[in-house]
Amino acid sequence: MTTSGRPAEQDRSRPRRPRTAARGRSREDVGWVKAHGGSGATSLAEALGGVDVGARWPEPARGEPYRIALVGRTSASGLRSVSQALGALKDGKAPQGLELLSVVLVADAPGRLPLTLLRHIRVLRSVARVHRVPWIPAWRTDSRMSHIPRQLVTLARLVGSDVFGEGAVS
């Protein structure tokens, strides 16, 4: 997190280039905001479309997306970064007119989370809608997914993406 309150800095089954704020921006797209570097925002933008705005808040007054998803990993430091970004958003340190669709937590490793991290997620859920994305091995190896996790289909619906179509199953 910077002192200004801004966050600090693929689905491979369907190749897509994420649209950045510099190209293809639209107020109707979803802006994927990184709470920290390595959050998974780029992979989500590639998988579901939208604009990977990086480690800053989009500015709707400039035509950038007003609907945002704040993305972080499920590690302790990732959850702290998400908490700080949510605090900045709540305290008005982000541009006016942003609509937080969800906090998207991308698994930092396969397997179950420790209880301490689950408790932190419970606190996040008390202040914002939280959507969890499981560990996706294909993203690590830059290969094609053998199946589409149910959580990605649900997230696609939330952000208004039809990338996986109506018949997608996990």
mmCIF file of N, CA and C in Angstrom, residues 59-112:
data_model
loop_
_atom_site.group_PDB
_atom_site.id
_atom_site.type_symbol
_atom_site.label_atom_id
_atom_site.label_comp_id
_atom_site.label_asym_id
_atom_site.label_seq_id
_atom_site.Cartn_x
_atom_site.Cartn_y
_atom_site.Cartn_z
ATOM 1 N N GLU A 59 -10.045 5.343 -12.519
ATOM 2 C CA GLU A 59 -10.683 6.649 -12.397
ATOM 3 C C GLU A 59 -11.872 6.728 -13.347
ATOM 4 N N PRO A 60 -13.082 6.494 -12.839
ATOM 5 C CA PRO A 60 -14.277 6.529 -13.685
ATOM 6 C C PRO A 60 -14.459 7.852 -14.424
ATOM 7 N N ALA A 61 -14.024 8.949 -13.836
ATOM 8 C CA ALA A 61 -14.159 10.253 -14.486
ATOM 9 C C ALA A 61 -13.355 10.317 -15.787
ATOM 10 N N ARG A 62 -12.364 9.449 -15.918
ATOM 11 C CA ARG A 62 -11.547 9.381 -17.133
ATOM 12 C C ARG A 62 -11.996 8.250 -18.061
ATOM 13 N N GLY A 63 -13.158 7.691 -17.777
ATOM 14 C CA GLY A 63 -13.680 6.630 -18.634
ATOM 15 C C GLY A 63 -13.222 5.233 -18.254
ATOM 16 N N GLU A 64 -12.516 5.102 -17.147
ATOM 17 C CA GLU A 64 -12.060 3.780 -16.713
ATOM 18 C C GLU A 64 -13.192 3.084 -15.960
ATOM 19 N N PRO A 65 -13.082 1.769 -15.802
ATOM 20 C CA PRO A 65 -14.173 1.018 -15.147
ATOM 21 C C PRO A 65 -14.504 1.539 -13.759
ATOM 22 N N TYR A 66 -15.781 1.593 -13.475
ATOM 23 C CA TYR A 66 -16.220 1.979 -12.131
ATOM 24 C C TYR A 66 -16.532 0.744 -11.295
ATOM 25 N N ARG A 67 -16.787 -0.392 -11.962
ATOM 26 C CA ARG A 67 -17.025 -1.653 -11.247
ATOM 27 C C ARG A 67 -15.675 -2.326 -11.057
ATOM 28 N N ILE A 68 -15.333 -2.627 -9.805
ATOM 29 C CA ILE A 68 -14.009 -3.190 -9.540
ATOM 30 C C ILE A 68 -14.090 -4.474 -8.722
ATOM 31 N N ALA A 69 -13.050 -5.271 -8.887
ATOM 32 C CA ALA A 69 -12.815 -6.442 -8.047
ATOM 33 C C ALA A 69 -11.414 -6.254 -7.472
ATOM 34 N N LEU A 70 -11.311 -6.272 -6.163
ATOM 35 C CA LEU A 70 -10.032 -6.132 -5.475
ATOM 36 C C LEU A 70 -9.447 -7.526 -5.300
ATOM 37 N N VAL A 71 -8.240 -7.742 -5.818
ATOM 38 C CA VAL A 71 -7.655 -9.086 -5.871
ATOM 39 C C VAL A 71 -6.443 -9.208 -4.965
ATOM 40 N N GLY A 72 -6.403 -10.295 -4.193
ATOM 41 C CA GLY A 72 -5.262 -10.584 -3.340
ATOM 42 C C GLY A 72 -5.107 -12.084 -3.149
ATOM 43 N N ARG A 73 -3.973 -12.496 -2.677
ATOM 44 C CA ARG A 73 -3.713 -13.911 -2.381
ATOM 45 C C ARG A 73 -4.175 -14.232 -0.967
ATOM 46 N N THR A 74 -4.290 -15.525 -0.692
ATOM 47 C CA THR A 74 -4.753 -15.964 0.626
ATOM 48 C C THR A 74 -3.619 -16.113 1.635
ATOM 49 N N SER A 75 -2.452 -15.624 1.320
ATOM 50 C CA SER A 75 -1.353 -15.633 2.296
ATOM 51 C C SER A 75 -1.612 -14.550 3.338
ATOM 52 N N ALA A 76 -0.910 -14.619 4.456
ATOM 53 C CA ALA A 76 -1.092 -13.620 5.512
ATOM 54 C C ALA A 76 -0.799 -12.220 4.989
ATOM 55 N N SER A 77 0.282 -12.053 4.247
ATOM 56 C CA SER A 77 0.613 -10.715 3.738
ATOM 57 C C SER A 77 -0.390 -10.270 2.670
ATOM 58 N N GLY A 78 -0.884 -11.193 1.872
ATOM 59 C CA GLY A 78 -1.895 -10.858 0.878
ATOM 60 C C GLY A 78 -3.183 -10.389 1.525
ATOM 61 N N LEU A 79 -3.611 -11.069 2.573
ATOM 62 C CA LEU A 79 -4.829 -10.678 3.276
ATOM 63 C C LEU A 79 -4.672 -9.328 3.975
ATOM 64 N N ARG A 80 -3.467 -9.052 4.491
ATOM 65 C CA ARG A 80 -3.206 -7.728 5.089
ATOM 66 C C ARG A 80 -3.312 -6.633 4.026
ATOM 67 N N SER A 81 -2.760 -6.893 2.853
ATOM 68 C CA SER A 81 -2.829 -5.905 1.769
ATOM 69 C C SER A 81 -4.270 -5.651 1.346
ATOM 70 N N VAL A 82 -5.063 -6.700 1.285
ATOM 71 C CA VAL A 82 -6.479 -6.546 0.943
ATOM 72 C C VAL A 82 -7.175 -5.711 2.016
ATOM 73 N N SER A 83 -6.900 -5.994 3.278
ATOM 74 C CA SER A 83 -7.501 -5.232 4.377
ATOM 75 C C SER A 83 -7.146 -3.756 4.277
ATOM 76 N N GLN A 84 -5.890 -3.460 3.991
ATOM 77 C CA GLN A 84 -5.456 -2.065 3.860
ATOM 78 C C GLN A 84 -6.155 -1.378 2.696
ATOM 79 N N ALA A 85 -6.277 -2.073 1.572
ATOM 80 C CA ALA A 85 -6.944 -1.486 0.410
ATOM 81 C C ALA A 85 -8.432 -1.249 0.695
ATOM 82 N N LEU A 86 -9.078 -2.189 1.381
ATOM 83 C CA LEU A 86 -10.481 -1.993 1.754
ATOM 84 C C LEU A 86 -10.628 -0.796 2.687
ATOM 85 N N GLY A 87 -9.688 -0.652 3.609
ATOM 86 C CA GLY A 87 -9.714 0.501 4.511
ATOM 87 C C GLY A 87 -9.578 1.812 3.743
ATOM 88 N N ALA A 88 -8.690 1.830 2.759
ATOM 89 C CA ALA A 88 -8.514 3.036 1.948
ATOM 90 C C ALA A 88 -9.784 3.340 1.159
ATOM 91 N N LEU A 89 -10.416 2.314 0.637
ATOM 92 C CA LEU A 89 -11.660 2.495 -0.111
ATOM 93 C C LEU A 89 -12.754 3.039 0.801
ATOM 94 N N LYS A 90 -12.859 2.471 1.995
ATOM 95 C CA LYS A 90 -13.867 2.905 2.970
ATOM 96 C C LYS A 90 -13.616 4.336 3.448
ATOM 97 N N ASP A 91 -12.348 4.697 3.586
ATOM 98 C CA ASP A 91 -11.986 6.028 4.080
ATOM 99 C C ASP A 91 -12.013 7.108 2.993
ATOM 100 N N GLY A 92 -12.445 6.748 1.801
ATOM 101 C CA GLY A 92 -12.562 7.727 0.724
ATOM 102 C C GLY A 92 -11.251 8.085 0.053
ATOM 103 N N LYS A 93 -10.254 7.224 0.139
ATOM 104 C CA LYS A 93 -8.952 7.484 -0.480
ATOM 105 C C LYS A 93 -8.884 6.935 -1.903
ATOM 106 N N ALA A 94 -10.037 6.653 -2.478
ATOM 107 C CA ALA A 94 -10.133 6.173 -3.855
ATOM 108 C C ALA A 94 -11.039 7.127 -4.616
ATOM 109 N N PRO A 95 -10.949 7.139 -5.939
ATOM 110 C CA PRO A 95 -11.820 8.027 -6.708
ATOM 111 C C PRO A 95 -13.297 7.764 -6.436
ATOM 112 N N GLN A 96 -14.098 8.812 -6.534
ATOM 113 C CA GLN A 96 -15.545 8.709 -6.346
ATOM 114 C C GLN A 96 -16.146 7.841 -7.447
ATOM 115 N N GLY A 97 -17.227 7.151 -7.102
ATOM 116 C CA GLY A 97 -17.988 6.408 -8.097
ATOM 117 C C GLY A 97 -17.578 4.969 -8.301
ATOM 118 N N LEU A 98 -16.619 4.480 -7.530
ATOM 119 C CA LEU A 98 -16.223 3.079 -7.682
ATOM 120 C C LEU A 98 -17.254 2.177 -7.019
ATOM 121 N N GLU A 99 -17.545 1.057 -7.667
ATOM 122 C CA GLU A 99 -18.458 0.056 -7.123
ATOM 123 C C GLU A 99 -17.671 -1.237 -6.911
ATOM 124 N N LEU A 100 -17.462 -1.597 -5.653
ATOM 125 C CA LEU A 100 -16.736 -2.827 -5.337
ATOM 126 C C LEU A 100 -17.680 -4.009 -5.523
ATOM 127 N N LEU A 101 -17.413 -4.822 -6.545
ATOM 128 C CA LEU A 101 -18.221 -6.015 -6.775
ATOM 129 C C LEU A 101 -17.868 -7.097 -5.765
ATOM 130 N N SER A 102 -16.577 -7.261 -5.533
ATOM 131 C CA SER A 102 -16.126 -8.324 -4.644
ATOM 132 C C SER A 102 -14.647 -8.179 -4.357
ATOM 133 N N VAL A 103 -14.258 -8.721 -3.224
ATOM 134 C CA VAL A 103 -12.854 -8.996 -2.956
ATOM 135 C C VAL A 103 -12.650 -10.406 -3.500
ATOM 136 N N VAL A 104 -11.631 -10.579 -4.321
ATOM 137 C CA VAL A 104 -11.356 -11.893 -4.901
ATOM 138 C C VAL A 104 -10.049 -12.391 -4.302
ATOM 139 N N LEU A 105 -10.143 -13.494 -3.583
ATOM 140 C CA LEU A 105 -8.971 -14.079 -2.944
ATOM 141 C C LEU A 105 -8.543 -15.314 -3.727
ATOM 142 N N VAL A 106 -7.332 -15.252 -4.271
ATOM 143 C CA VAL A 106 -6.783 -16.332 -5.085
ATOM 144 C C VAL A 106 -5.882 -17.179 -4.191
ATOM 145 N N ALA A 107 -6.093 -18.487 -4.215
ATOM 146 C CA ALA A 107 -5.315 -19.391 -3.365
ATOM 147 C C ALA A 107 -3.824 -19.209 -3.625
ATOM 148 N N ASP A 108 -3.066 -19.122 -2.541
ATOM 149 C CA ASP A 108 -1.621 -18.962 -2.657
ATOM 150 C C ASP A 108 -0.896 -20.308 -2.715
ATOM 151 N N ALA A 109 -1.605 -21.377 -2.455
ATOM 152 C CA ALA A 109 -1.039 -22.726 -2.488
ATOM 153 C C ALA A 109 -2.187 -23.731 -2.522
ATOM 154 N N PRO A 110 -1.912 -24.955 -2.972
ATOM 155 C CA PRO A 110 -2.976 -25.958 -2.933
ATOM 156 C C PRO A 110 -3.266 -26.378 -1.490
ATOM 157 N N GLY A 111 -4.458 -26.889 -1.268
ATOM 158 C CA GLY A 111 -4.803 -27.405 0.054
ATOM 159 C C GLY A 111 -5.599 -26.427 0.896
ATOM 160 N N ARG A 112 -5.882 -26.891 2.107
ATOM 161 C CA ARG A 112 -6.692 -26.103 3.045
ATOM 162 C C ARG A 112 -5.880 -24.963 3.641
#
